[in-house]
């Protein structure tokens, strides 16, 4: 629930700012309801967020690896 939601929020933040603003409260409610309804533990949400940050950082490094600036240094 958390990982894919964060991926979609990040995409919207970068490409459609208005959609990001509209989706943010709904996603926050999703995060809270996931805990409240006991579908996941808090540590599962934390793991999803950490995995998202690690994948995003790795993906950005991978994208930058092929750029002209990265090749010249």
mmCIF file of C-alpha atoms in Angstrom:
data_model
loop_
_atom_site.group_PDB
_atom_site.id
_atom_site.type_symbol
_atom_site.label_atom_id
_atom_site.label_comp_id
_atom_site.label_asym_id
_atom_site.label_seq_id
_atom_site.Cartn_x
_atom_site.Cartn_y
_atom_site.Cartn_z
ATOM 1 C CA UNK A 1 0.000 0.000 0.000
ATOM 2 C CA UNK A 2 2.661 2.463 0.996
ATOM 3 C CA UNK A 3 5.369 1.864 -1.590
ATOM 4 C CA UNK A 4 3.167 2.181 -4.670
ATOM 5 C CA UNK A 5 1.332 5.155 -3.173
ATOM 6 C CA UNK A 6 4.629 6.952 -2.588
ATOM 7 C CA UNK A 7 5.791 6.134 -6.124
ATOM 8 C CA UNK A 8 2.613 7.603 -7.581
ATOM 9 C CA UNK A 9 2.778 10.656 -5.318
ATOM 10 C CA UNK A 10 6.375 11.277 -6.357
ATOM 11 C CA UNK A 11 5.443 10.985 -10.022
ATOM 12 C CA UNK A 12 2.566 13.416 -9.565
ATOM 13 C CA UNK A 13 4.772 15.833 -7.650
ATOM 14 C CA UNK A 14 7.194 15.920 -10.559
ATOM 15 C CA UNK A 15 4.709 16.002 -13.435
ATOM 16 C CA UNK A 16 1.252 17.148 -12.257
ATOM 17 C CA UNK A 17 1.511 19.398 -9.217
ATOM 18 C CA UNK A 18 -2.246 19.948 -9.017
ATOM 19 C CA UNK A 19 -2.878 16.206 -8.921
ATOM 20 C CA UNK A 20 -0.234 15.811 -6.204
ATOM 21 C CA UNK A 21 -1.979 18.421 -4.060
ATOM 22 C CA UNK A 22 -5.354 16.735 -4.643
ATOM 23 C CA UNK A 23 -4.049 13.227 -3.893
ATOM 24 C CA UNK A 24 -1.948 14.055 -0.835
ATOM 25 C CA UNK A 25 -4.810 14.173 1.719
ATOM 26 C CA UNK A 26 -6.298 10.961 0.314
ATOM 27 C CA UNK A 27 -2.944 9.211 0.527
ATOM 28 C CA UNK A 28 -2.437 10.429 4.079
ATOM 29 C CA UNK A 29 -5.832 8.949 4.959
ATOM 30 C CA UNK A 30 -4.792 5.701 3.286
ATOM 31 C CA UNK A 31 -1.652 5.546 5.424
ATOM 32 C CA UNK A 32 -3.602 6.211 8.616
ATOM 33 C CA UNK A 33 -6.375 3.773 7.733
ATOM 34 C CA UNK A 34 -3.856 1.047 6.943
ATOM 35 C CA UNK A 35 -2.713 1.207 10.563
ATOM 36 C CA UNK A 36 -6.114 1.914 12.088
ATOM 37 C CA UNK A 37 -7.837 -0.999 10.327
ATOM 38 C CA UNK A 38 -4.891 -3.244 11.186
ATOM 39 C CA UNK A 39 -4.030 -4.214 7.630
ATOM 40 C CA UNK A 40 -0.361 -3.552 8.402
ATOM 41 C CA UNK A 41 1.810 -2.720 11.378
ATOM 42 C CA UNK A 42 3.587 0.623 11.649
ATOM 43 C CA UNK A 43 6.899 -1.077 10.895
ATOM 44 C CA UNK A 44 5.436 -2.176 7.529
ATOM 45 C CA UNK A 45 4.691 1.450 6.667
ATOM 46 C CA UNK A 46 8.170 2.439 7.761
ATOM 47 C CA UNK A 47 9.720 -0.325 5.654
ATOM 48 C CA UNK A 48 7.687 0.769 2.620
ATOM 49 C CA UNK A 49 8.843 4.363 3.039
ATOM 50 C CA UNK A 50 12.489 3.350 3.480
ATOM 51 C CA UNK A 51 12.302 1.051 0.465
ATOM 52 C CA UNK A 52 10.797 3.884 -1.588
ATOM 53 C CA UNK A 53 13.589 6.276 -0.602
ATOM 54 C CA UNK A 54 16.272 3.690 -1.386
ATOM 55 C CA UNK A 55 14.761 2.793 -4.759
ATOM 56 C CA UNK A 56 14.273 6.444 -5.659
ATOM 57 C CA UNK A 57 17.871 7.307 -4.776
ATOM 58 C CA UNK A 58 19.156 4.314 -6.716
ATOM 59 C CA UNK A 59 16.986 5.127 -9.707
ATOM 60 C CA UNK A 60 18.149 8.748 -9.736
ATOM 61 C CA UNK A 61 21.790 7.602 -9.635
ATOM 62 C CA UNK A 62 21.079 5.168 -12.467
ATOM 63 C CA UNK A 63 19.465 7.900 -14.575
ATOM 64 C CA UNK A 64 22.324 10.334 -13.839
ATOM 65 C CA UNK A 65 24.852 7.634 -14.736
ATOM 66 C CA UNK A 66 24.015 7.996 -18.424
ATOM 67 C CA UNK A 67 23.894 11.787 -18.488
ATOM 68 C CA UNK A 68 26.562 13.892 -20.155
ATOM 69 C CA UNK A 69 27.611 15.553 -16.892
ATOM 70 C CA UNK A 70 28.194 12.228 -15.196
ATOM 71 C CA UNK A 71 30.222 10.960 -18.151
ATOM 72 C CA UNK A 72 32.469 14.024 -18.260
ATOM 73 C CA UNK A 73 33.489 13.808 -14.587
#
